[in-house]
mmCIF file of C-alpha atoms in Angstrom:
data_model
loop_
_atom_site.group_PDB
_atom_site.id
_atom_site.type_symbol
_atom_site.label_atom_id
_atom_site.label_comp_id
_atom_site.label_asym_id
_atom_site.label_seq_id
_atom_site.Cartn_x
_atom_site.Cartn_y
_atom_site.Cartn_z
ATOM 1 C CA MET A 409 71.532 114.594 122.930
ATOM 2 C CA ASN A 410 67.943 114.089 121.805
ATOM 3 C CA THR A 411 67.416 110.342 122.146
ATOM 4 C CA ALA A 412 64.417 110.082 119.803
ATOM 5 C CA ASN A 413 66.114 112.022 117.013
ATOM 6 C CA THR A 414 69.330 110.047 117.478
ATOM 7 C CA VAL A 415 67.493 106.725 117.156
ATOM 8 C CA PHE A 416 65.728 108.095 114.066
ATOM 9 C CA LEU A 417 69.062 109.085 112.508
ATOM 10 C CA ILE A 418 70.695 105.732 113.269
ATOM 11 C CA ILE A 419 67.780 103.932 111.584
ATOM 12 C CA ALA A 420 68.069 106.313 108.627
ATOM 13 C CA ALA A 421 71.815 105.599 108.406
ATOM 14 C CA VAL A 422 71.176 101.842 108.343
ATOM 15 C CA LEU A 423 68.615 102.334 105.566
ATOM 16 C CA VAL A 424 71.129 104.315 103.512
ATOM 17 C CA LEU A 425 73.741 101.603 104.073
ATOM 18 C CA MET A 426 71.259 99.058 102.680
ATOM 19 C CA MET A 427 71.155 101.007 99.430
ATOM 20 C CA THR A 428 74.666 99.926 98.424
ATOM 21 C CA PRO A 429 74.038 96.131 98.461
ATOM 22 C CA GLY A 430 70.661 96.971 96.891
ATOM 23 C CA LEU A 431 72.524 98.762 94.104
ATOM 24 C CA ALA A 432 74.782 95.717 93.759
ATOM 25 C CA PHE A 433 71.718 93.559 93.068
ATOM 26 C CA PHE A 434 70.298 96.175 90.680
ATOM 27 C CA TYR A 435 73.499 96.490 88.650
ATOM 28 C CA GLY A 436 74.353 92.792 88.991
ATOM 29 C CA GLY A 437 70.985 91.832 87.536
ATOM 30 C CA LEU A 438 71.439 94.108 84.531
ATOM 31 C CA VAL A 439 74.893 93.006 83.341
ATOM 32 C CA SER A 440 75.813 89.929 81.300
ATOM 33 C CA LYS A 441 76.354 86.679 83.188
ATOM 34 C CA LYS A 442 80.148 86.805 82.836
ATOM 35 C CA ASN A 443 80.432 90.175 84.646
ATOM 36 C CA VAL A 444 78.014 89.713 87.550
ATOM 37 C CA VAL A 445 80.568 89.032 90.286
ATOM 38 C CA ASN A 446 82.843 91.870 89.172
ATOM 39 C CA THR A 447 79.954 94.315 89.109
ATOM 40 C CA MET A 448 78.657 93.335 92.535
ATOM 41 C CA ILE A 449 82.062 93.284 94.225
ATOM 42 C CA SER A 450 82.939 96.632 92.637
ATOM 43 C CA VAL A 451 79.875 98.145 94.288
ATOM 44 C CA PHE A 452 80.076 96.336 97.623
ATOM 45 C CA ILE A 453 83.809 96.835 98.303
ATOM 46 C CA ILE A 454 83.175 100.585 98.393
ATOM 47 C CA CYS A 455 81.393 100.031 101.721
ATOM 48 C CA ALA A 456 84.759 99.209 103.279
ATOM 49 C CA LEU A 457 86.915 101.689 101.372
ATOM 50 C CA ALA A 458 84.622 104.683 101.869
ATOM 51 C CA ILE A 459 84.150 104.019 105.598
ATOM 52 C CA VAL A 460 87.895 103.855 106.254
ATOM 53 C CA LEU A 461 88.519 107.042 104.260
ATOM 54 C CA PHE A 462 85.671 108.929 105.915
ATOM 55 C CA VAL A 463 86.841 108.056 109.422
ATOM 56 C CA ALA A 464 90.501 108.712 108.562
ATOM 57 C CA PHE A 465 90.032 112.268 107.313
ATOM 58 C CA GLY A 466 86.909 112.542 105.152
ATOM 59 C CA TYR A 467 84.560 113.699 107.898
ATOM 60 C CA GLU A 468 86.831 116.551 108.876
ATOM 61 C CA LEU A 469 87.497 117.552 105.253
ATOM 62 C CA CYS A 470 83.731 117.851 104.888
ATOM 63 C CA PHE A 471 82.598 119.395 108.164
ATOM 64 C CA ASN A 472 85.437 120.575 110.408
ATOM 65 C CA GLY A 473 86.046 124.291 109.958
ATOM 66 C CA ASN A 474 86.385 126.014 106.612
ATOM 67 C CA VAL A 475 89.205 126.663 104.144
ATOM 68 C CA ALA A 476 88.204 129.025 101.310
ATOM 69 C CA GLY A 477 84.712 127.556 101.219
ATOM 70 C CA ILE A 478 86.056 124.367 99.615
ATOM 71 C CA PHE A 479 87.567 122.159 102.335
ATOM 72 C CA GLY A 480 87.369 121.635 106.050
ATOM 73 C CA ARG A 481 90.422 121.244 108.286
ATOM 74 C CA VAL A 482 91.895 117.839 109.152
ATOM 75 C CA GLN A 483 92.913 118.006 112.821
ATOM 76 C CA HIS A 484 92.106 114.510 114.056
ATOM 77 C CA ILE A 485 93.350 111.590 111.944
ATOM 78 C CA PHE A 486 91.025 108.617 112.423
ATOM 79 C CA LEU A 487 89.052 110.886 114.777
ATOM 80 C CA SER A 488 91.786 110.561 117.415
ATOM 81 C CA GLY A 489 91.078 113.145 120.101
ATOM 82 C CA SER A 490 87.844 114.264 118.448
ATOM 83 C CA ASP A 491 84.886 114.957 120.750
ATOM 84 C CA LEU A 492 82.148 112.783 119.268
ATOM 85 C CA THR A 493 79.746 113.613 122.112
ATOM 86 C CA LYS A 494 79.570 117.259 121.087
ATOM 87 C CA VAL A 495 76.125 118.367 119.904
ATOM 88 C CA VAL A 496 76.598 119.625 116.341
ATOM 89 C CA LEU A 497 72.936 120.189 115.446
ATOM 90 C CA LYS A 498 71.523 121.944 118.496
ATOM 91 C CA GLU A 499 67.931 122.265 117.306
ATOM 92 C CA GLN A 500 67.640 118.513 116.707
ATOM 93 C CA GLY A 501 69.998 117.427 119.519
ATOM 94 C CA ILE A 502 72.269 115.458 117.202
ATOM 95 C CA THR A 503 75.815 114.663 118.337
ATOM 96 C CA ALA A 504 78.909 114.454 116.171
ATOM 97 C CA ALA A 505 78.893 110.643 116.373
ATOM 98 C CA SER A 506 75.403 110.186 114.934
ATOM 99 C CA TYR A 507 75.901 112.972 112.381
ATOM 100 C CA LEU A 508 79.170 111.362 111.244
ATOM 101 C CA LEU A 509 77.540 107.941 110.973
ATOM 102 C CA PHE A 510 74.740 109.255 108.766
ATOM 103 C CA GLU A 511 76.981 111.298 106.465
ATOM 104 C CA MET A 512 79.377 108.358 106.172
ATOM 105 C CA MET A 513 76.682 106.351 104.410
ATOM 106 C CA PHE A 514 76.394 109.029 101.714
ATOM 107 C CA SER A 515 80.119 108.698 101.047
ATOM 108 C CA ILE A 516 79.520 104.993 100.336
ATOM 109 C CA ILE A 517 76.545 105.096 97.977
ATOM 110 C CA THR A 518 77.783 108.023 95.861
ATOM 111 C CA PRO A 519 80.873 106.372 94.285
ATOM 112 C CA ALA A 520 78.971 103.089 94.001
ATOM 113 C CA LEU A 521 76.544 104.785 91.594
ATOM 114 C CA PHE A 522 79.095 105.434 88.837
ATOM 115 C CA VAL A 523 80.196 101.779 88.741
ATOM 116 C CA GLY A 524 77.306 101.246 86.319
ATOM 117 C CA ALA A 525 79.198 103.122 83.612
ATOM 118 C CA THR A 526 82.358 101.027 83.899
ATOM 119 C CA VAL A 527 81.074 97.444 83.985
ATOM 120 C CA GLY A 528 82.785 94.831 81.861
ATOM 121 C CA ARG A 529 85.920 96.765 81.022
ATOM 122 C CA MET A 530 87.534 98.595 83.990
ATOM 123 C CA ARG A 531 90.279 96.955 86.036
ATOM 124 C CA PHE A 532 89.255 96.379 89.623
ATOM 125 C CA ASN A 533 92.519 97.824 90.985
ATOM 126 C CA PHE A 534 92.063 101.012 89.003
ATOM 127 C CA LEU A 535 88.577 101.455 90.470
ATOM 128 C CA LEU A 536 89.878 101.225 94.033
ATOM 129 C CA VAL A 537 92.630 103.784 93.469
ATOM 130 C CA PHE A 538 90.272 106.062 91.549
ATOM 131 C CA VAL A 539 87.664 106.038 94.338
ATOM 132 C CA PHE A 540 90.359 107.114 96.798
ATOM 133 C CA PHE A 541 91.427 110.174 94.809
ATOM 134 C CA TRP A 542 87.858 110.966 93.708
ATOM 135 C CA SER A 543 86.664 110.987 97.318
ATOM 136 C CA VAL A 544 89.417 113.369 98.403
ATOM 137 C CA LEU A 545 89.388 115.741 95.435
ATOM 138 C CA VAL A 546 85.753 115.664 94.275
ATOM 139 C CA TYR A 547 83.297 114.280 96.800
ATOM 140 C CA TYR A 548 84.559 115.790 100.051
ATOM 141 C CA PRO A 549 84.959 119.286 98.546
ATOM 142 C CA LEU A 550 81.432 119.188 97.113
ATOM 143 C CA VAL A 551 80.006 118.075 100.456
ATOM 144 C CA HIS A 552 81.722 120.976 102.179
ATOM 145 C CA MET A 553 80.728 123.487 99.508
ATOM 146 C CA VAL A 554 77.042 122.525 99.746
ATOM 147 C CA TRP A 555 76.517 121.405 103.372
ATOM 148 C CA GLY A 556 79.590 122.558 105.287
ATOM 149 C CA THR A 557 79.833 125.709 107.402
ATOM 150 C CA GLY A 558 81.016 128.525 105.145
ATOM 151 C CA GLY A 559 80.711 126.361 102.029
ATOM 152 C CA LEU A 560 80.992 128.133 98.686
ATOM 153 C CA LEU A 561 77.725 126.910 97.163
ATOM 154 C CA ALA A 562 75.879 127.263 100.456
ATOM 155 C CA GLY A 563 76.901 130.900 100.381
ATOM 156 C CA TRP A 564 75.350 131.240 96.939
ATOM 157 C CA GLY A 565 72.027 130.191 98.452
ATOM 158 C CA ILE A 566 71.445 126.973 96.494
ATOM 159 C CA LEU A 567 69.124 124.377 98.007
ATOM 160 C CA ASP A 568 70.099 120.709 98.072
ATOM 161 C CA PHE A 569 68.116 118.856 100.697
ATOM 162 C CA ALA A 570 69.645 115.387 100.403
ATOM 163 C CA GLY A 571 72.201 115.316 97.595
ATOM 164 C CA GLY A 572 70.995 116.311 94.133
ATOM 165 C CA THR A 573 74.299 118.031 93.387
ATOM 166 C CA VAL A 574 76.584 116.310 95.892
ATOM 167 C CA VAL A 575 75.448 112.785 95.092
ATOM 168 C CA HIS A 576 73.555 112.380 91.841
ATOM 169 C CA ILE A 577 74.894 115.053 89.495
ATOM 170 C CA ASN A 578 78.365 114.346 90.845
ATOM 171 C CA ALA A 579 78.073 110.574 90.310
ATOM 172 C CA GLY A 580 76.357 111.019 86.940
ATOM 173 C CA ILE A 581 79.032 113.309 85.514
ATOM 174 C CA THR A 582 81.744 111.027 86.910
ATOM 175 C CA ALA A 583 80.089 108.092 85.135
ATOM 176 C CA LEU A 584 80.036 110.050 81.883
ATOM 177 C CA VAL A 585 83.728 110.971 82.072
ATOM 178 C CA LEU A 586 84.847 107.453 82.992
ATOM 179 C CA SER A 587 82.813 105.910 80.168
ATOM 180 C CA ILE A 588 84.446 108.313 77.692
ATOM 181 C CA PHE A 589 87.963 107.512 78.930
ATOM 182 C CA LEU A 590 87.269 103.763 78.864
ATOM 183 C CA GLY A 591 85.827 103.779 75.362
ATOM 184 C CA PRO A 592 83.068 101.469 74.102
ATOM 185 C CA ARG A 593 82.866 97.761 74.819
ATOM 186 C CA TYR A 594 84.141 95.462 72.088
ATOM 187 C CA GLN A 595 80.975 93.385 72.311
ATOM 188 C CA LYS A 596 77.846 95.023 73.658
ATOM 189 C CA GLN A 597 75.813 92.363 75.424
ATOM 190 C CA THR A 598 72.389 93.627 76.401
ATOM 191 C CA ARG A 599 70.774 90.480 77.824
ATOM 192 C CA PRO A 600 70.481 91.013 81.612
ATOM 193 C CA TYR A 601 71.604 88.282 83.988
ATOM 194 C CA SER A 602 68.533 88.401 86.246
ATOM 195 C CA LEU A 603 65.531 90.700 85.987
ATOM 196 C CA PRO A 604 64.252 89.494 89.398
ATOM 197 C CA TRP A 605 67.517 90.827 90.861
ATOM 198 C CA VAL A 606 66.816 94.167 89.184
ATOM 199 C CA LEU A 607 63.414 94.359 90.878
ATOM 200 C CA LEU A 608 64.899 93.260 94.204
ATOM 201 C CA GLY A 609 67.594 95.918 93.948
ATOM 202 C CA THR A 610 65.031 98.579 93.052
ATOM 203 C CA ALA A 611 62.868 97.654 96.039
ATOM 204 C CA ILE A 612 65.857 97.835 98.424
ATOM 205 C CA LEU A 613 66.929 101.170 96.945
ATOM 206 C CA TRP A 614 63.420 102.619 97.254
ATOM 207 C CA LEU A 615 63.243 101.506 100.882
ATOM 208 C CA GLY A 616 66.701 102.893 101.590
ATOM 209 C CA TRP A 617 65.792 106.189 99.971
ATOM 210 C CA TYR A 618 63.495 106.964 102.907
ATOM 211 C CA GLY A 619 66.594 106.989 105.087
ATOM 212 C CA PHE A 620 68.405 108.997 102.432
ATOM 213 C CA ASN A 621 65.768 111.732 102.105
ATOM 214 C CA ALA A 622 63.801 111.678 105.367
ATOM 215 C CA GLY A 623 67.000 111.195 107.360
ATOM 216 C CA SER A 624 68.320 114.467 105.943
ATOM 217 C CA ALA A 625 65.825 116.249 108.211
ATOM 218 C CA PHE A 626 68.026 114.986 111.105
ATOM 219 C CA GLY A 627 65.056 114.440 113.362
ATOM 220 C CA MET A 628 61.564 113.030 113.692
ATOM 221 C CA ASN A 629 59.779 116.178 112.533
ATOM 222 C CA GLN A 630 57.446 117.550 109.911
ATOM 223 C CA THR A 631 60.280 117.973 107.399
ATOM 224 C CA ALA A 632 61.064 114.253 107.630
ATOM 225 C CA LEU A 633 57.410 113.402 107.024
ATOM 226 C CA THR A 634 57.335 115.772 104.050
ATOM 227 C CA ALA A 635 60.450 114.115 102.600
ATOM 228 C CA CYS A 636 58.878 110.656 103.000
ATOM 229 C CA LEU A 637 55.710 111.744 101.255
ATOM 230 C CA THR A 638 57.337 113.647 98.378
ATOM 231 C CA SER A 639 59.789 110.781 97.765
ATOM 232 C CA THR A 640 56.919 108.324 97.475
ATOM 233 C CA VAL A 641 54.878 110.530 95.151
ATOM 234 C CA ALA A 642 57.831 111.352 92.873
ATOM 235 C CA ALA A 643 58.836 107.681 92.536
ATOM 236 C CA ALA A 644 55.292 106.627 91.680
ATOM 237 C CA ALA A 645 54.792 109.463 89.177
ATOM 238 C CA SER A 646 58.089 108.701 87.480
ATOM 239 C CA MET A 647 57.351 104.970 87.280
ATOM 240 C CA MET A 648 53.947 105.588 85.698
ATOM 241 C CA THR A 649 55.422 108.112 83.268
ATOM 242 C CA TRP A 650 58.095 105.637 82.126
ATOM 243 C CA LEU A 651 55.443 102.941 81.728
ATOM 244 C CA LEU A 652 53.290 105.203 79.541
ATOM 245 C CA LEU A 653 56.291 106.236 77.467
ATOM 246 C CA GLU A 654 57.250 102.617 76.797
ATOM 247 C CA GLU A 655 53.669 101.678 75.947
ATOM 248 C CA THR A 656 53.450 104.653 73.582
ATOM 249 C CA PHE A 657 56.767 104.323 71.759
ATOM 250 C CA SER A 658 57.597 100.615 71.913
ATOM 251 C CA GLY A 659 54.220 99.049 72.571
ATOM 252 C CA LYS A 660 55.515 96.974 75.487
ATOM 253 C CA ALA A 661 56.194 97.738 79.123
ATOM 254 C CA SER A 662 59.455 96.316 80.516
ATOM 255 C CA LEU A 663 60.469 95.493 84.070
ATOM 256 C CA ASP A 664 63.878 97.016 83.452
ATOM 257 C CA GLY A 665 62.189 100.198 82.243
ATOM 258 C CA ILE A 666 59.791 100.755 85.112
ATOM 259 C CA CYS A 667 62.563 100.035 87.627
ATOM 260 C CA THR A 668 64.733 102.642 85.942
ATOM 261 C CA GLY A 669 61.805 105.059 85.915
ATOM 262 C CA THR A 670 61.291 104.545 89.642
ATOM 263 C CA LEU A 671 64.904 105.425 90.369
ATOM 264 C CA CYS A 672 64.721 108.516 88.146
ATOM 265 C CA GLY A 673 61.889 109.863 90.280
ATOM 266 C CA LEU A 674 63.774 109.161 93.493
ATOM 267 C CA VAL A 675 66.897 110.813 92.104
ATOM 268 C CA GLY A 676 64.965 113.857 90.952
ATOM 269 C CA ILE A 677 63.150 114.513 94.226
ATOM 270 C CA THR A 678 66.296 114.169 96.351
ATOM 271 C CA PRO A 679 67.371 117.847 96.233
ATOM 272 C CA GLY A 680 63.851 119.131 96.936
ATOM 273 C CA ALA A 681 62.360 116.395 99.126
ATOM 274 C CA GLY A 682 61.992 118.642 102.167
ATOM 275 C CA TYR A 683 61.050 121.786 100.251
ATOM 276 C CA GLU A 684 58.396 120.753 97.733
ATOM 277 C CA THR A 685 54.671 120.081 97.933
ATOM 278 C CA CYS A 686 53.137 116.798 96.787
ATOM 279 C CA ALA A 687 52.082 118.483 93.542
ATOM 280 C CA GLY A 688 55.642 119.676 93.036
ATOM 281 C CA ALA A 689 56.947 116.161 93.699
ATOM 282 C CA LEU A 690 54.469 114.765 91.182
ATOM 283 C CA PHE A 691 55.664 117.089 88.416
ATOM 284 C CA THR A 692 59.292 116.564 89.408
ATOM 285 C CA GLY A 693 58.876 112.810 88.952
ATOM 286 C CA ILE A 694 57.175 113.285 85.586
ATOM 287 C CA LEU A 695 59.803 115.706 84.270
ATOM 288 C CA CYS A 696 62.718 113.531 85.391
ATOM 289 C CA SER A 697 61.260 110.445 83.786
ATOM 290 C CA LEU A 698 60.610 112.299 80.535
ATOM 291 C CA ALA A 699 64.133 113.727 80.418
ATOM 292 C CA SER A 700 65.918 110.474 81.249
ATOM 293 C CA TYR A 701 63.728 108.348 78.969
ATOM 294 C CA PHE A 702 64.293 110.489 75.886
ATOM 295 C CA PHE A 703 67.997 110.866 76.622
ATOM 296 C CA ILE A 704 68.480 107.103 76.972
ATOM 297 C CA SER A 705 66.237 106.111 74.065
ATOM 298 C CA GLN A 706 66.895 108.932 71.584
ATOM 299 C CA VAL A 707 70.105 110.804 72.407
ATOM 300 C CA LYS A 708 72.488 108.291 73.951
ATOM 301 C CA GLY A 709 72.745 106.119 70.829
ATOM 302 C CA ARG A 710 73.922 109.098 68.772
ATOM 303 C CA LEU A 711 76.808 109.851 71.122
ATOM 304 C CA SER A 712 80.137 108.037 71.282
ATOM 305 C CA PHE A 713 80.309 107.152 74.975
ATOM 306 C CA ASP A 714 79.281 103.720 76.289
ATOM 307 C CA ASP A 715 77.381 103.820 79.584
ATOM 308 C CA PRO A 716 76.065 100.226 79.834
ATOM 309 C CA LEU A 717 73.717 100.684 82.807
ATOM 310 C CA ASP A 718 72.766 104.323 82.161
ATOM 311 C CA ALA A 719 74.365 105.745 85.293
ATOM 312 C CA PHE A 720 74.565 109.136 83.580
ATOM 313 C CA GLY A 721 71.188 108.827 81.874
ATOM 314 C CA CYS A 722 69.478 108.104 85.192
ATOM 315 C CA HIS A 723 71.470 109.875 87.920
ATOM 316 C CA GLY A 724 73.068 112.610 85.836
ATOM 317 C CA ILE A 725 70.061 113.685 83.778
ATOM 318 C CA SER A 726 67.431 113.255 86.506
ATOM 319 C CA GLY A 727 69.779 114.836 89.046
ATOM 320 C CA ILE A 728 70.144 117.936 86.875
ATOM 321 C CA VAL A 729 66.403 118.181 86.239
ATOM 322 C CA GLY A 730 65.614 117.613 89.916
ATOM 323 C CA SER A 731 68.046 120.286 91.036
ATOM 324 C CA LEU A 732 66.470 122.793 88.663
ATOM 325 C CA THR A 733 62.887 121.931 89.628
ATOM 326 C CA VAL A 734 63.646 123.029 93.200
ATOM 327 C CA GLY A 735 63.684 126.524 91.696
ATOM 328 C CA LEU A 736 60.179 125.873 90.385
ATOM 329 C CA PHE A 737 58.409 123.931 93.137
ATOM 330 C CA ALA A 738 60.066 124.828 96.475
ATOM 331 C CA SER A 739 57.594 126.449 98.854
ATOM 332 C CA GLN A 740 58.067 128.478 102.013
ATOM 333 C CA LYS A 741 54.785 127.037 103.226
ATOM 334 C CA VAL A 742 56.469 123.634 103.239
ATOM 335 C CA ASP A 743 59.714 124.913 104.771
ATOM 336 C CA PRO A 744 59.596 128.462 106.179
ATOM 337 C CA GLY A 745 63.350 128.338 106.623
ATOM 338 C CA ILE A 746 64.180 128.744 102.938
ATOM 339 C CA SER A 747 64.877 132.283 101.725
ATOM 340 C CA THR A 748 62.374 132.319 98.862
ATOM 341 C CA SER A 749 59.826 130.097 97.162
ATOM 342 C CA GLY A 750 60.158 128.645 93.692
ATOM 343 C CA LEU A 751 58.775 130.266 90.579
ATOM 344 C CA PHE A 752 55.448 128.384 90.658
ATOM 345 C CA TYR A 753 54.838 129.101 94.352
ATOM 346 C CA GLY A 754 54.943 132.864 94.392
ATOM 347 C CA GLY A 755 58.684 133.319 94.134
ATOM 348 C CA SER A 756 60.698 135.158 91.504
ATOM 349 C CA TRP A 757 63.360 133.832 89.144
ATOM 350 C CA GLU A 758 65.914 134.256 91.938
ATOM 351 C CA LEU A 759 65.864 130.710 93.309
ATOM 352 C CA LEU A 760 65.787 129.130 89.848
ATOM 353 C CA GLY A 761 68.841 131.199 88.943
ATOM 354 C CA LYS A 762 70.672 130.045 92.062
ATOM 355 C CA GLN A 763 69.795 126.425 91.350
ATOM 356 C CA ALA A 764 70.992 126.759 87.762
ATOM 357 C CA ALA A 765 74.265 128.327 88.925
ATOM 358 C CA GLY A 766 74.864 125.596 91.509
ATOM 359 C CA THR A 767 74.000 122.863 89.021
ATOM 360 C CA LEU A 768 76.311 124.290 86.362
ATOM 361 C CA PHE A 769 79.137 124.698 88.867
ATOM 362 C CA THR A 770 78.771 121.079 89.989
ATOM 363 C CA ILE A 771 78.828 119.828 86.408
ATOM 364 C CA VAL A 772 81.930 121.840 85.458
ATOM 365 C CA PHE A 773 83.799 121.152 88.703
ATOM 366 C CA THR A 774 83.164 117.401 88.527
ATOM 367 C CA LEU A 775 83.919 117.239 84.803
ATOM 368 C CA LEU A 776 87.274 118.975 85.187
ATOM 369 C CA MET A 777 88.396 117.195 88.347
ATOM 370 C CA VAL A 778 87.404 113.698 87.217
ATOM 371 C CA SER A 779 89.070 114.252 83.832
ATOM 372 C CA LEU A 780 92.256 115.381 85.579
ATOM 373 C CA ILE A 781 92.273 112.490 88.054
ATOM 374 C CA THR A 782 91.624 109.913 85.338
ATOM 375 C CA ALA A 783 94.177 111.326 82.885
ATOM 376 C CA VAL A 784 96.932 111.321 85.519
ATOM 377 C CA LEU A 785 96.001 108.045 87.179
ATOM 378 C CA LYS A 786 95.863 105.986 83.981
ATOM 379 C CA ARG A 787 99.528 106.829 83.408
ATOM 380 C CA PHE A 788 100.414 104.802 86.484
ATOM 381 C CA VAL A 789 97.631 102.208 86.734
ATOM 382 C CA ASN A 790 96.139 100.267 83.826
ATOM 383 C CA MET A 791 92.548 101.422 83.456
ATOM 384 C CA ARG A 792 91.037 98.966 81.022
ATOM 385 C CA VAL A 793 91.249 95.191 80.839
ATOM 386 C CA SER A 794 92.601 93.533 77.711
ATOM 387 C CA ALA A 795 90.350 92.570 74.838
ATOM 388 C CA ARG A 796 90.830 88.907 75.776
ATOM 389 C CA ASP A 797 89.845 89.536 79.394
ATOM 390 C CA GLU A 798 86.788 91.463 78.285
ATOM 391 C CA GLU A 799 85.784 88.593 76.015
ATOM 392 C CA VAL A 800 86.234 86.039 78.789
ATOM 393 C CA GLY A 801 84.486 88.260 81.289
ATOM 394 C CA LEU A 802 85.766 90.051 84.366
ATOM 395 C CA ASP A 803 84.317 87.468 86.737
ATOM 396 C CA LEU A 804 86.984 85.007 85.572
ATOM 397 C CA SER A 805 89.802 87.371 84.571
ATOM 398 C CA GLU A 806 89.648 89.657 87.628
ATOM 399 C CA HIS A 807 88.242 87.404 90.368
ATOM 400 C CA GLY A 808 88.187 83.764 89.287
ATOM 401 C CA GLU A 809 84.568 83.383 90.388
ATOM 402 C CA PHE A 810 81.162 82.986 88.762
ATOM 403 C CA ALA A 811 77.695 84.062 89.821
ATOM 404 C CA ASP A 812 76.168 80.871 88.432
ATOM 405 C CA CYS A 813 77.666 77.570 89.589
ATOM 406 C CA GLN A 814 76.623 75.985 86.284
ATOM 407 C CA ILE A 815 79.021 78.217 84.346
ATOM 408 C CA SER A 816 82.453 76.636 84.047
ATOM 409 C CA ALA A 817 85.660 78.285 82.926
ATOM 410 C CA SER A 818 85.493 76.546 79.533
ATOM 411 C CA GLN A 819 81.957 77.803 79.004
ATOM 412 C CA ALA A 820 83.031 81.347 79.803
ATOM 413 C CA ILE A 821 86.034 81.189 77.484
ATOM 414 C CA PHE A 822 84.571 79.291 74.571
ATOM 415 C CA GLY A 823 80.950 80.281 74.932
ATOM 416 C CA LYS A 824 79.720 76.661 75.052
#
């Protein structure tokens, strides 16, 4: 075991864990005051559920052996009898225990992302059951296909440094499907509960993203430094792009907007953080911000689905763009280990084609599996709260709590 790299990975894992409560603040600040508690608990409870599932069998479904390039083999329930001292990444000196800990954090933040599409109208019990089946049938297979030994998409040669397909496209498409199944809100309330919470959540997420991206180098090395630098540049470029777009088209910059723009850049650079130059990261951030901004402001309103916090518009759209830009900006000078450079760094169309194929596969696979899970599950578990519960707010109807002590039950019910 390499002690320095292990300490680095543990710190990275803690940073990734911080992202989930950070996301709870981000989403909780954006929703209406009668759905704050429900939104935050829906995000935070996944910390417990995902950890138990990952230790029970998720880790082995992702990384133990290979079955048809889609699953691993479950041989040790709750890791009983598993050798956690075994070095699984020999070059970096990383043992199974530290590798498991780091990958576990990804299994937490990914399902938490799509909660933004369901706020104010999904039953809490349905969410818990859905996350269970989604983890087993969607997330774990995608992890194995992209990062597992013998994985299907890995065999195609696609590059996904830290989760563009596995995390962001996956969560974005899941958000889209769930919002379609749920249908639109009866009353669309757009006034956010707390913009300071939104900024706080964004800051925590940005900080955690260094663990997310740099940690995916699995050691204190040049690749980790590259991922730190490209993540910073992409976030800044995307934030500035969103600011300029708002100033141009609406005449006013918004805190909500620049926070969303920041996250779009971080989402977009995730698949190429260890492969791209700073210039590539700059253009990745710009392109992701442009794509997500115009989708949210121009396209979303013309479609029938209701994604209140733009989980698809941010993670889905920027995730797709970011995955494709790896085929443009990846460079063998940055990472000599990749098979070919992107189109703008002396490579051919080969890598862009592989990225497009992997992106399309992820979209179709997630779309079909999430649709199947949701269609079957809603036959046994009520998916949507009643119109009365939605009017009252899920804080009261689902949890009997309020984010603001000055809000009483009568105020929530009668709007006084």
